[in-house]
């Protein structure tokens, strides 16, 4: 009887032991990840009927909300249970990536545009970050860095757009005459099919000579140009023979 009472007492003590901070943190992480997984399942399920609403990016913000970006440029906000709260549309082209830091959300689009939202989904501002799709973003040292599909990386202050931006813009506009100069230029643009035949001096003079005299800038585009390492090596060899 004493052994049985001792066993029961020990088991009750183990059950009444309070949860540690680590276990609580782990359960919180599991809950967030579970909610994000639920949102992804719902979003993907809805995408089968409409390719324009295909989910392209997903993030979880500090307030426990989950945001998804779609191929039609739409944004969706979800709660921790996977219930959709609102749909937003600030751009017509596909979302490529999302990033959150503090109370802000950055959205990168296939057009190269970046937009900034608050946690309620209000649009704070936007700008053209690259001339190609913004495929990823990262935050560090007070900057939001954007990565374009061509490999270019640019950094932007995490506080932009803000009150200081408007002040600087106003000052620059007021003193534009100090750092700008307007000139009228004539531009001559043409193309040469390199694959069809090699240009001679006489042919270039005939083509560009008279017209180039009045042009301030001459732009020549080359067609059917092979730029591989092997081709360049062979071309160099032919020039020396």
Short mmCIF file of C-alpha atoms in Angstrom, two decimals:
data_model
loop_
_atom_site.label_atom_id
_atom_site.label_comp_id
_atom_site.label_asym_id
_atom_site.label_seq_id
_atom_site.Cartn_x
_atom_site.Cartn_y
_atom_site.Cartn_z
CA UNK A 1 0.00 0.00 0.00
CA UNK A 2 2.84 2.41 0.85
CA UNK A 3 4.55 1.70 -2.51
CA UNK A 4 1.30 2.36 -4.40
CA UNK A 5 0.77 5.67 -2.59
CA UNK A 6 4.34 6.69 -3.32
CA UNK A 7 3.94 5.89 -7.01
CA UNK A 8 0.73 7.91 -7.27
CA UNK A 9 2.31 10.85 -5.47
CA UNK A 10 5.32 10.90 -7.79
CA UNK A 11 3.18 10.70 -10.95
CA UNK A 12 0.96 13.58 -9.77
CA UNK A 13 4.04 15.67 -9.02
CA UNK A 14 5.28 15.19 -12.58
CA UNK A 15 1.93 16.20 -14.03
CA UNK A 16 1.77 19.34 -11.91
CA UNK A 17 5.26 20.49 -12.91
CA UNK A 18 4.93 23.86 -14.72
CA UNK A 19 5.92 24.10 -18.40
CA UNK A 20 9.34 25.52 -19.11
CA UNK A 21 9.88 28.61 -21.24
CA UNK A 22 11.54 26.45 -23.91
CA UNK A 23 8.53 24.15 -24.28
CA UNK A 24 6.17 27.14 -24.48
CA UNK A 25 8.32 28.73 -27.16
CA UNK A 26 8.41 25.46 -29.10
CA UNK A 27 4.63 25.11 -28.91
CA UNK A 28 4.23 28.69 -30.13
CA UNK A 29 6.52 28.04 -33.07
CA UNK A 30 4.64 24.85 -33.90
CA UNK A 31 1.34 26.73 -33.79
CA UNK A 32 2.60 29.43 -36.15
CA UNK A 33 4.08 26.90 -38.55
CA UNK A 34 0.88 24.89 -38.44
CA UNK A 35 -1.20 27.96 -39.24
CA UNK A 36 1.14 28.89 -42.08
CA UNK A 37 0.85 25.37 -43.47
CA UNK A 38 -2.93 25.60 -43.27
CA UNK A 39 -2.89 28.90 -45.14
CA UNK A 40 -0.64 27.45 -47.82
CA UNK A 41 -2.95 24.44 -48.27
CA UNK A 42 -6.02 26.66 -48.57
CA UNK A 43 -4.27 29.05 -50.94
CA UNK A 44 -2.93 26.29 -53.17
CA UNK A 45 -6.30 24.53 -53.18
CA UNK A 46 -7.97 27.72 -54.37
CA UNK A 47 -5.33 28.19 -57.04
CA UNK A 48 -6.40 25.11 -59.00
CA UNK A 49 -9.48 26.93 -60.20
CA UNK A 50 -7.69 30.18 -61.01
CA UNK A 51 -4.03 30.31 -62.06
CA UNK A 52 -4.03 34.09 -61.57
CA UNK A 53 -4.40 33.59 -57.82
CA UNK A 54 -1.57 31.10 -57.48
CA UNK A 55 0.39 31.67 -54.27
CA UNK A 56 3.92 32.91 -54.99
CA UNK A 57 5.13 34.05 -51.54
CA UNK A 58 4.21 33.68 -47.85
CA UNK A 59 5.36 35.35 -44.62
CA UNK A 60 4.32 35.54 -40.95
CA UNK A 61 4.33 38.97 -39.26
CA UNK A 62 5.03 39.88 -35.63
CA UNK A 63 1.32 40.26 -34.86
CA UNK A 64 0.68 36.59 -35.68
CA UNK A 65 -0.90 37.29 -39.05
CA UNK A 66 0.09 35.51 -42.27
CA UNK A 67 0.36 37.22 -45.65
CA UNK A 68 0.43 35.61 -49.08
CA UNK A 69 1.21 37.14 -52.46
CA UNK A 70 -0.42 35.91 -55.66
CA UNK A 71 0.49 35.72 -59.34
CA UNK A 72 -2.19 38.29 -60.16
CA UNK A 73 -0.53 40.87 -57.90
CA UNK A 74 -3.05 40.37 -55.10
CA UNK A 75 -2.23 40.16 -51.40
CA UNK A 76 -4.15 38.16 -48.80
CA UNK A 77 -4.12 38.42 -45.00
CA UNK A 78 -4.89 35.34 -42.87
CA UNK A 79 -5.19 34.79 -39.15
CA UNK A 80 -3.41 32.08 -37.16
CA UNK A 81 -6.23 29.61 -37.84
CA UNK A 82 -5.93 29.91 -41.60
CA UNK A 83 -9.03 32.11 -42.00
CA UNK A 84 -8.71 34.72 -44.75
CA UNK A 85 -9.31 38.21 -43.38
CA UNK A 86 -8.88 40.50 -46.37
CA UNK A 87 -7.81 40.73 -50.02
CA UNK A 88 -5.78 43.67 -51.32
CA UNK A 89 -4.76 44.70 -54.84
CA UNK A 90 -2.10 47.39 -55.21
CA UNK A 91 -0.41 46.05 -58.37
CA UNK A 92 -1.54 44.19 -61.48
CA UNK A 93 1.56 42.01 -61.96
CA UNK A 94 2.75 38.95 -60.06
CA UNK A 95 4.15 39.07 -56.53
CA UNK A 96 7.58 37.42 -56.40
CA UNK A 97 8.60 37.78 -52.75
CA UNK A 98 7.55 39.16 -49.37
CA UNK A 99 9.62 40.41 -46.44
CA UNK A 100 8.62 41.70 -43.01
CA UNK A 101 10.57 43.61 -40.38
CA UNK A 102 9.00 45.25 -37.35
CA UNK A 103 5.71 46.86 -38.32
CA UNK A 104 6.33 46.89 -42.07
CA UNK A 105 5.83 44.53 -44.99
CA UNK A 106 7.76 44.80 -48.26
CA UNK A 107 6.36 43.33 -51.47
CA UNK A 108 8.56 42.59 -54.49
CA UNK A 109 6.90 42.30 -57.90
CA UNK A 110 7.86 40.78 -61.24
CA UNK A 111 7.87 44.31 -62.72
CA UNK A 112 10.79 45.33 -60.46
CA UNK A 113 8.52 47.42 -58.23
CA UNK A 114 8.76 47.33 -54.44
CA UNK A 115 5.88 48.43 -52.20
CA UNK A 116 5.74 48.99 -48.44
CA UNK A 117 2.67 48.21 -46.30
CA UNK A 118 1.89 48.49 -42.62
CA UNK A 119 0.59 45.50 -40.65
CA UNK A 120 -3.00 46.48 -41.42
CA UNK A 121 -2.34 46.33 -45.15
CA UNK A 122 -2.30 50.08 -45.77
CA UNK A 123 -0.01 51.09 -48.64
CA UNK A 124 2.74 53.40 -47.38
CA UNK A 125 4.62 53.85 -50.62
CA UNK A 126 6.36 52.19 -53.55
CA UNK A 127 9.12 52.68 -56.10
CA UNK A 128 10.86 51.01 -59.04
CA UNK A 129 13.73 49.14 -57.44
CA UNK A 130 15.01 47.26 -60.54
CA UNK A 131 14.28 46.92 -64.22
CA UNK A 132 13.75 43.16 -63.79
CA UNK A 133 11.80 40.98 -61.30
CA UNK A 134 12.56 41.36 -57.59
CA UNK A 135 13.08 37.74 -56.57
CA UNK A 136 14.21 38.07 -52.94
CA UNK A 137 14.70 40.58 -50.12
CA UNK A 138 16.67 40.69 -46.88
CA UNK A 139 17.00 43.11 -43.95
CA UNK A 140 20.29 44.10 -42.34
CA UNK A 141 22.12 47.11 -40.87
CA UNK A 142 19.07 49.32 -41.20
CA UNK A 143 18.51 48.54 -44.87
CA UNK A 144 16.15 46.40 -46.92
CA UNK A 145 18.18 44.77 -49.70
CA UNK A 146 16.46 43.73 -52.93
CA UNK A 147 17.76 41.07 -55.32
CA UNK A 148 16.80 41.22 -58.99
CA UNK A 149 16.66 38.29 -61.41
CA UNK A 150 19.70 39.66 -63.30
CA UNK A 151 21.78 39.45 -60.09
CA UNK A 152 21.70 43.13 -59.12
CA UNK A 153 21.39 44.04 -55.43
CA UNK A 154 20.28 47.40 -54.07
CA UNK A 155 19.79 48.67 -50.52
CA UNK A 156 17.03 50.95 -49.25
CA UNK A 157 16.61 52.52 -45.83
CA UNK A 158 14.04 50.58 -43.79
CA UNK A 159 12.40 53.85 -42.74
CA UNK A 160 11.60 54.82 -46.33
CA UNK A 161 9.20 56.10 -47.34
CA UNK A 162 8.94 58.54 -44.44
CA UNK A 163 8.66 62.20 -43.48
CA UNK A 164 12.33 62.83 -44.25
CA UNK A 165 11.85 61.59 -47.83
CA UNK A 166 9.21 64.23 -48.49
CA UNK A 167 11.46 66.98 -47.10
CA UNK A 168 14.43 65.89 -49.24
CA UNK A 169 12.24 65.58 -52.34
CA UNK A 170 10.85 69.07 -51.82
CA UNK A 171 14.32 70.57 -51.37
CA UNK A 172 15.70 68.82 -54.46
CA UNK A 173 12.78 69.98 -56.60
CA UNK A 174 13.24 73.56 -55.41
CA UNK A 175 16.95 73.55 -56.35
CA UNK A 176 16.70 71.48 -59.51
CA UNK A 177 18.20 74.32 -61.58
CA UNK A 178 21.46 74.00 -59.63
CA UNK A 179 22.24 70.42 -60.63
CA UNK A 180 20.43 69.86 -63.94
CA UNK A 181 21.12 71.02 -67.48
CA UNK A 182 18.73 70.67 -70.41
CA UNK A 183 20.16 70.04 -73.88
CA UNK A 184 18.57 69.16 -77.20
CA UNK A 185 20.32 66.20 -78.80
CA UNK A 186 19.84 64.28 -82.02
CA UNK A 187 20.25 60.53 -81.73
CA UNK A 188 20.98 58.31 -84.73
CA UNK A 189 20.09 54.66 -84.14
CA UNK A 190 20.58 51.73 -86.50
CA UNK A 191 21.26 47.99 -86.63
CA UNK A 192 23.79 45.90 -88.53
CA UNK A 193 23.30 42.22 -89.32
CA UNK A 194 26.75 40.92 -88.41
CA UNK A 195 25.86 37.35 -89.37
CA UNK A 196 25.02 38.37 -92.93
CA UNK A 197 28.28 40.09 -93.72
CA UNK A 198 31.27 41.89 -92.29
CA UNK A 199 31.12 45.68 -92.40
CA UNK A 200 33.72 47.45 -94.52
CA UNK A 201 34.96 50.99 -94.03
CA UNK A 202 33.25 52.19 -97.19
CA UNK A 203 29.93 50.60 -96.28
CA UNK A 204 29.98 52.25 -92.84
CA UNK A 205 30.72 55.64 -94.37
CA UNK A 206 27.89 55.18 -96.85
CA UNK A 207 25.51 54.11 -94.09
CA UNK A 208 26.43 56.54 -91.33
CA UNK A 209 28.51 59.26 -92.94
CA UNK A 210 26.07 61.97 -93.94
CA UNK A 211 23.48 61.23 -91.26
CA UNK A 212 26.05 61.07 -88.44
CA UNK A 213 27.27 64.58 -89.08
CA UNK A 214 24.25 66.14 -87.37
CA UNK A 215 23.87 63.53 -84.63
CA UNK A 216 25.04 64.10 -81.09
CA UNK A 217 24.81 60.41 -80.17
CA UNK A 218 25.15 57.40 -82.50
CA UNK A 219 23.74 54.06 -81.37
CA UNK A 220 24.48 50.92 -83.40
CA UNK A 221 22.88 47.59 -82.54
CA UNK A 222 24.39 44.31 -83.78
CA UNK A 223 22.24 41.39 -84.89
CA UNK A 224 23.13 37.68 -84.87
CA UNK A 225 26.19 38.20 -82.69
CA UNK A 226 27.70 35.15 -81.00
CA UNK A 227 29.51 36.05 -77.80
CA UNK A 228 30.62 32.66 -76.51
CA UNK A 229 34.21 32.20 -75.32
CA UNK A 230 34.99 29.74 -78.13
CA UNK A 231 33.65 32.06 -80.81
CA UNK A 232 35.64 35.03 -79.51
CA UNK A 233 38.83 32.94 -79.41
CA UNK A 234 38.34 31.80 -83.01
CA UNK A 235 37.62 35.36 -84.14
CA UNK A 236 40.82 36.60 -82.48
CA UNK A 237 42.78 33.82 -84.16
CA UNK A 238 41.38 34.70 -87.59
CA UNK A 239 42.28 38.36 -87.11
CA UNK A 240 45.96 37.44 -86.52
CA UNK A 241 46.25 35.06 -89.51
#
